[in-house]
């Protein structure tokens, strides 16, 4: 079934030269993958020598400006669309996977007409358990995400959801979910093209939530495979997030333009965001010292 479909991958780089080269090289050796688009998001890295040793199926593009995760990956989607790809994968440079993941995720999308996006089981370096998928955020969810305690509560709730679903779905190969993480996921490219790809008004964070929100509105589903696995080699740099304002801006964009909240809810969200922003500044300052 896969042989009748063209499969492409997007690897978005920003100052992660060594990891990116290692991943591109490994992916280029997988016969299932027809095209690999390496997008350099206007970083300081120079891929000239590396590309000289790559096969023709590896396509390099240097973005003129770093406009974030959504914009960078959208460049890749458009290139894959020009190559008439059927299935597209987004793979972060810090991800480790094998070809079985590509095969099983592609087969799932090909065999399930109502599913537009799929990911699979994940482990993260240094973490015993992770929330591997979550709910499309409602307004209450976005308020909780503003504060440190709220985010810890949601993380634990997602982990419990994963454990409950393992019992609920038993030996099933997949679980119908609402949102999967953006480090490693596959999609039907024609559906992404139809909805205009990822929302480029976010620089980082909330792209997955917005995508799933739009897909749900269009009647499409998101799947999570239990029978294959990838590793996200993302190591936390410490307590606090110095780029927390970017997260809040993306969350606010979602609330205003997708949930379409009214003025009262906007004011309450701003209050929670301000509290959360001050929390992060204090946490970053404490642990920096």
Tab-separated table of C-alpha atoms in Angstrom:
chain	number	residue	atom	x	y	z
A	1	UNK	CA	0.000	0.000	0.000
A	2	UNK	CA	2.813	2.432	0.878
A	3	UNK	CA	4.619	1.922	-2.419
A	4	UNK	CA	1.792	3.724	-4.241
A	5	UNK	CA	2.221	6.816	-2.073
A	6	UNK	CA	4.989	9.414	-2.032
A	7	UNK	CA	6.315	10.089	1.457
A	8	UNK	CA	8.246	13.179	2.469
A	9	UNK	CA	9.753	14.516	5.680
A	10	UNK	CA	10.542	17.996	6.962
A	11	UNK	CA	13.428	18.626	9.335
A	12	UNK	CA	13.535	22.192	10.652
A	13	UNK	CA	16.927	23.370	11.881
A	14	UNK	CA	17.883	26.319	14.021
A	15	UNK	CA	21.476	26.207	15.292
A	16	UNK	CA	21.333	22.431	15.786
A	17	UNK	CA	23.828	21.478	13.086
A	18	UNK	CA	25.212	18.218	14.502
A	19	UNK	CA	21.835	16.759	15.499
A	20	UNK	CA	20.244	17.866	12.234
A	21	UNK	CA	22.991	16.343	10.065
A	22	UNK	CA	22.793	13.060	11.954
A	23	UNK	CA	19.012	12.904	11.541
A	24	UNK	CA	19.023	13.862	7.854
A	25	UNK	CA	21.687	11.264	7.099
A	26	UNK	CA	19.743	8.531	8.922
A	27	UNK	CA	16.478	9.463	7.201
A	28	UNK	CA	18.188	9.554	3.796
A	29	UNK	CA	19.097	5.872	4.238
A	30	UNK	CA	15.444	4.856	4.710
A	31	UNK	CA	13.971	3.543	1.474
A	32	UNK	CA	10.408	4.342	2.602
A	33	UNK	CA	11.155	8.080	2.556
A	34	UNK	CA	11.107	9.605	-0.933
A	35	UNK	CA	11.996	13.208	-0.048
A	36	UNK	CA	13.673	14.937	2.890
A	37	UNK	CA	13.341	18.704	3.087
A	38	UNK	CA	15.965	20.306	5.298
A	39	UNK	CA	14.817	23.806	6.232
A	40	UNK	CA	17.399	26.003	7.893
A	41	UNK	CA	15.434	28.667	9.752
A	42	UNK	CA	18.000	31.401	9.080
A	43	UNK	CA	20.446	30.020	11.656
A	44	UNK	CA	24.229	30.423	11.783
A	45	UNK	CA	24.796	26.891	10.481
A	46	UNK	CA	26.438	26.247	7.100
A	47	UNK	CA	25.222	23.071	5.353
A	48	UNK	CA	27.205	23.527	2.119
A	49	UNK	CA	29.700	20.708	2.676
A	50	UNK	CA	27.090	18.443	4.239
A	51	UNK	CA	24.746	18.764	1.260
A	52	UNK	CA	27.532	17.841	-1.157
A	53	UNK	CA	27.443	14.306	0.290
A	54	UNK	CA	23.656	13.931	0.325
A	55	UNK	CA	21.538	12.068	-2.262
A	56	UNK	CA	19.173	13.960	-4.562
A	57	UNK	CA	16.153	13.163	-2.416
A	58	UNK	CA	17.481	15.572	0.232
A	59	UNK	CA	16.331	19.114	-0.571
A	60	UNK	CA	17.892	22.067	1.230
A	61	UNK	CA	16.218	25.444	1.741
A	62	UNK	CA	17.574	28.402	3.681
A	63	UNK	CA	14.825	30.632	5.073
A	64	UNK	CA	15.543	34.358	4.707
A	65	UNK	CA	14.089	35.016	8.152
A	66	UNK	CA	13.298	32.943	11.228
A	67	UNK	CA	9.559	33.342	11.587
A	68	UNK	CA	9.155	30.338	13.868
A	69	UNK	CA	8.077	26.695	13.842
A	70	UNK	CA	4.893	27.084	11.785
A	71	UNK	CA	6.411	29.280	9.097
A	72	UNK	CA	9.524	27.122	8.731
A	73	UNK	CA	7.587	23.882	8.424
A	74	UNK	CA	5.111	25.472	6.010
A	75	UNK	CA	8.002	26.114	3.629
A	76	UNK	CA	8.674	22.381	3.786
A	77	UNK	CA	5.014	21.459	3.230
A	78	UNK	CA	4.882	23.595	0.101
A	79	UNK	CA	8.059	22.015	-1.280
A	80	UNK	CA	6.677	18.521	-0.630
A	81	UNK	CA	3.413	19.525	-2.272
A	82	UNK	CA	5.356	20.515	-5.407
A	83	UNK	CA	6.861	17.002	-5.329
A	84	UNK	CA	3.319	15.536	-5.227
A	85	UNK	CA	3.863	13.919	-1.833
A	86	UNK	CA	0.898	12.171	-0.244
A	87	UNK	CA	2.170	11.817	3.322
A	88	UNK	CA	4.336	14.369	5.123
A	89	UNK	CA	6.227	14.033	8.396
A	90	UNK	CA	7.529	16.773	10.665
A	91	UNK	CA	10.563	15.609	12.625
A	92	UNK	CA	12.483	17.710	15.153
A	93	UNK	CA	16.300	17.439	15.006
A	94	UNK	CA	16.366	16.051	18.566
A	95	UNK	CA	14.173	13.045	17.721
A	96	UNK	CA	15.339	9.434	17.352
A	97	UNK	CA	13.137	7.000	15.402
A	98	UNK	CA	13.360	4.004	13.109
A	99	UNK	CA	11.806	3.260	9.732
A	100	UNK	CA	9.073	1.136	11.318
A	101	UNK	CA	7.511	4.338	12.672
A	102	UNK	CA	7.326	5.872	9.202
A	103	UNK	CA	5.819	2.686	7.764
A	104	UNK	CA	3.178	2.160	10.454
A	105	UNK	CA	2.163	5.811	10.660
A	106	UNK	CA	1.913	6.060	6.861
A	107	UNK	CA	-0.155	2.857	6.666
A	108	UNK	CA	-2.478	4.196	9.334
A	109	UNK	CA	-3.136	7.433	7.433
A	110	UNK	CA	-3.573	5.602	4.123
A	111	UNK	CA	-6.047	3.094	5.605
A	112	UNK	CA	-8.142	5.570	7.640
A	113	UNK	CA	-9.876	8.201	5.512
A	114	UNK	CA	-11.186	10.266	8.430
A	115	UNK	CA	-7.769	10.678	10.116
A	116	UNK	CA	-5.588	13.611	9.033
A	117	UNK	CA	-2.759	13.476	11.597
A	118	UNK	CA	-1.007	10.702	13.511
A	119	UNK	CA	1.838	10.361	15.999
A	120	UNK	CA	3.059	7.491	18.142
A	121	UNK	CA	4.335	6.463	21.559
A	122	UNK	CA	7.068	8.709	22.949
A	123	UNK	CA	9.661	8.747	25.675
A	124	UNK	CA	11.643	11.788	26.762
A	125	UNK	CA	15.165	11.793	28.097
A	126	UNK	CA	15.217	12.225	31.873
A	127	UNK	CA	11.473	11.719	32.354
A	128	UNK	CA	9.818	8.520	33.558
A	129	UNK	CA	6.379	9.437	32.222
A	130	UNK	CA	5.093	12.060	29.818
A	131	UNK	CA	1.713	13.353	28.710
A	132	UNK	CA	1.889	11.987	25.175
A	133	UNK	CA	-1.274	13.629	23.913
A	134	UNK	CA	-3.848	16.018	25.305
A	135	UNK	CA	-7.170	17.764	24.770
A	136	UNK	CA	-7.918	20.615	22.404
A	137	UNK	CA	-7.786	23.492	24.923
A	138	UNK	CA	-10.980	25.121	26.067
A	139	UNK	CA	-11.001	28.456	27.892
A	140	UNK	CA	-10.508	26.929	31.348
A	141	UNK	CA	-7.528	24.948	30.038
A	142	UNK	CA	-5.865	28.140	28.739
A	143	UNK	CA	-6.290	29.834	32.124
A	144	UNK	CA	-4.634	26.907	33.907
A	145	UNK	CA	-1.740	26.973	31.437
A	146	UNK	CA	-0.899	30.534	32.462
A	147	UNK	CA	0.304	29.562	35.933
A	148	UNK	CA	3.042	27.227	37.108
A	149	UNK	CA	0.711	25.173	39.328
A	150	UNK	CA	-1.878	24.981	36.554
A	151	UNK	CA	0.648	23.599	34.073
A	152	UNK	CA	1.875	20.984	36.562
A	153	UNK	CA	-1.735	19.939	37.158
A	154	UNK	CA	-2.395	19.601	33.415
A	155	UNK	CA	0.829	17.607	32.904
A	156	UNK	CA	-0.200	15.085	35.541
A	157	UNK	CA	-3.720	14.941	34.135
A	158	UNK	CA	-2.335	14.123	30.655
A	159	UNK	CA	-0.158	11.341	32.072
A	160	UNK	CA	-3.203	9.886	33.843
A	161	UNK	CA	-5.163	10.127	30.583
A	162	UNK	CA	-2.457	8.107	28.805
A	163	UNK	CA	-2.526	5.440	31.502
A	164	UNK	CA	-6.332	5.215	31.476
A	165	UNK	CA	-6.422	4.910	27.702
A	166	UNK	CA	-3.871	2.090	27.821
A	167	UNK	CA	-6.401	0.162	29.897
A	168	UNK	CA	-9.479	1.372	27.991
A	169	UNK	CA	-8.172	0.486	24.519
A	170	UNK	CA	-6.291	-2.617	25.606
A	171	UNK	CA	-4.493	-4.350	22.754
A	172	UNK	CA	-5.722	-1.920	20.087
A	173	UNK	CA	-2.987	-0.582	17.844
A	174	UNK	CA	-4.200	3.019	18.039
A	175	UNK	CA	-6.089	5.487	20.193
A	176	UNK	CA	-8.267	8.325	18.862
A	177	UNK	CA	-6.957	11.498	20.513
A	178	UNK	CA	-7.331	15.261	20.132
A	179	UNK	CA	-3.801	16.735	20.030
A	180	UNK	CA	-0.349	15.174	19.588
A	181	UNK	CA	3.028	16.791	20.164
A	182	UNK	CA	4.855	18.642	17.405
A	183	UNK	CA	8.220	16.864	17.677
A	184	UNK	CA	7.275	13.916	15.426
A	185	UNK	CA	4.014	13.589	13.527
A	186	UNK	CA	2.656	12.570	10.155
A	187	UNK	CA	-0.179	14.012	8.090
A	188	UNK	CA	-2.061	13.790	4.809
A	189	UNK	CA	-0.550	16.613	2.803
A	190	UNK	CA	-3.660	17.365	0.739
A	191	UNK	CA	-5.653	18.029	3.914
A	192	UNK	CA	-2.965	20.352	5.285
A	193	UNK	CA	-2.902	22.161	1.962
A	194	UNK	CA	-6.687	22.513	2.064
A	195	UNK	CA	-6.622	24.226	5.480
A	196	UNK	CA	-3.681	26.471	4.651
A	197	UNK	CA	-1.051	24.492	6.591
A	198	UNK	CA	0.017	25.705	10.054
A	199	UNK	CA	-1.004	29.070	11.480
A	200	UNK	CA	2.014	31.343	10.980
A	201	UNK	CA	0.762	33.907	13.486
A	202	UNK	CA	2.358	31.731	16.164
A	203	UNK	CA	6.138	31.797	16.462
A	204	UNK	CA	6.400	28.834	18.811
A	205	UNK	CA	3.914	26.806	20.872
A	206	UNK	CA	0.212	26.184	20.270
A	207	UNK	CA	0.659	25.171	16.620
A	208	UNK	CA	-0.539	21.632	17.405
A	209	UNK	CA	-3.570	22.899	19.328
A	210	UNK	CA	-4.616	25.223	16.528
A	211	UNK	CA	-4.107	22.536	13.891
A	212	UNK	CA	-6.253	20.049	15.821
A	213	UNK	CA	-8.923	22.703	16.427
A	214	UNK	CA	-9.166	23.386	12.671
A	215	UNK	CA	-9.161	19.685	11.776
A	216	UNK	CA	-11.973	18.998	14.232
A	217	UNK	CA	-14.015	21.816	12.666
A	218	UNK	CA	-13.453	20.173	9.270
A	219	UNK	CA	-14.515	16.750	10.558
A	220	UNK	CA	-11.070	15.125	10.639
A	221	UNK	CA	-9.501	13.094	13.448
A	222	UNK	CA	-6.088	12.661	15.082
A	223	UNK	CA	-4.635	9.245	15.917
A	224	UNK	CA	-1.988	7.946	18.307
A	225	UNK	CA	-0.234	4.651	17.550
A	226	UNK	CA	0.690	2.387	20.435
A	227	UNK	CA	2.658	-0.120	18.356
A	228	UNK	CA	5.666	2.053	17.463
A	229	UNK	CA	7.852	4.433	19.407
A	230	UNK	CA	10.208	7.402	19.137
A	231	UNK	CA	12.551	9.141	21.561
A	232	UNK	CA	12.502	12.885	22.095
A	233	UNK	CA	16.032	13.766	23.199
A	234	UNK	CA	14.975	17.108	24.603
A	235	UNK	CA	16.745	17.917	27.851
A	236	UNK	CA	15.347	20.655	30.069
A	237	UNK	CA	17.725	23.591	30.511
A	238	UNK	CA	16.484	24.250	34.022
A	239	UNK	CA	13.563	25.762	35.885
A	240	UNK	CA	11.622	28.572	34.285
A	241	UNK	CA	11.181	29.561	30.645
A	242	UNK	CA	12.921	32.780	29.525
A	243	UNK	CA	10.740	32.747	26.358
A	244	UNK	CA	7.486	32.415	28.267
A	245	UNK	CA	6.048	35.573	26.707
A	246	UNK	CA	6.134	33.868	23.283
A	247	UNK	CA	4.030	31.039	24.725
A	248	UNK	CA	1.530	33.514	26.193
A	249	UNK	CA	1.283	35.400	22.889
A	250	UNK	CA	0.520	32.181	20.997
A	251	UNK	CA	-2.050	31.121	23.586
A	252	UNK	CA	-3.724	34.513	23.434
A	253	UNK	CA	-3.864	34.314	19.627
A	254	UNK	CA	-5.645	30.963	19.931
A	255	UNK	CA	-8.154	32.280	22.461
A	256	UNK	CA	-8.951	35.428	20.504
A	257	UNK	CA	-9.101	33.981	16.984
A	258	UNK	CA	-10.287	30.396	17.491
A	259	UNK	CA	-12.170	30.261	20.788
A	260	UNK	CA	-13.323	33.830	20.009
A	261	UNK	CA	-13.633	34.780	23.674
A	262	UNK	CA	-15.438	37.975	24.745
A	263	UNK	CA	-14.072	41.033	26.514
A	264	UNK	CA	-14.690	39.717	30.041
A	265	UNK	CA	-12.813	36.498	29.346
A	266	UNK	CA	-10.017	38.454	27.657
A	267	UNK	CA	-9.521	40.540	30.786
A	268	UNK	CA	-9.473	37.451	33.018
A	269	UNK	CA	-7.010	35.742	30.680
A	270	UNK	CA	-4.770	38.804	30.760
A	271	UNK	CA	-4.821	38.720	34.571
A	272	UNK	CA	-3.823	35.042	34.650
A	273	UNK	CA	-1.153	35.649	31.998
A	274	UNK	CA	0.346	38.528	33.981
A	275	UNK	CA	0.484	36.374	37.109
A	276	UNK	CA	2.125	33.561	35.157
A	277	UNK	CA	4.614	35.923	33.519
A	278	UNK	CA	5.722	37.288	36.882
A	279	UNK	CA	6.020	33.723	38.212
A	280	UNK	CA	8.335	32.741	35.363
A	281	UNK	CA	10.514	35.832	35.800
A	282	UNK	CA	10.922	35.054	39.510
A	283	UNK	CA	11.606	31.337	38.871
A	284	UNK	CA	14.162	32.142	36.149
A	285	UNK	CA	15.895	34.690	38.385
A	286	UNK	CA	16.044	32.355	41.391
A	287	UNK	CA	17.506	29.409	39.513
A	288	UNK	CA	19.826	31.579	37.431
A	289	UNK	CA	21.422	32.739	40.669
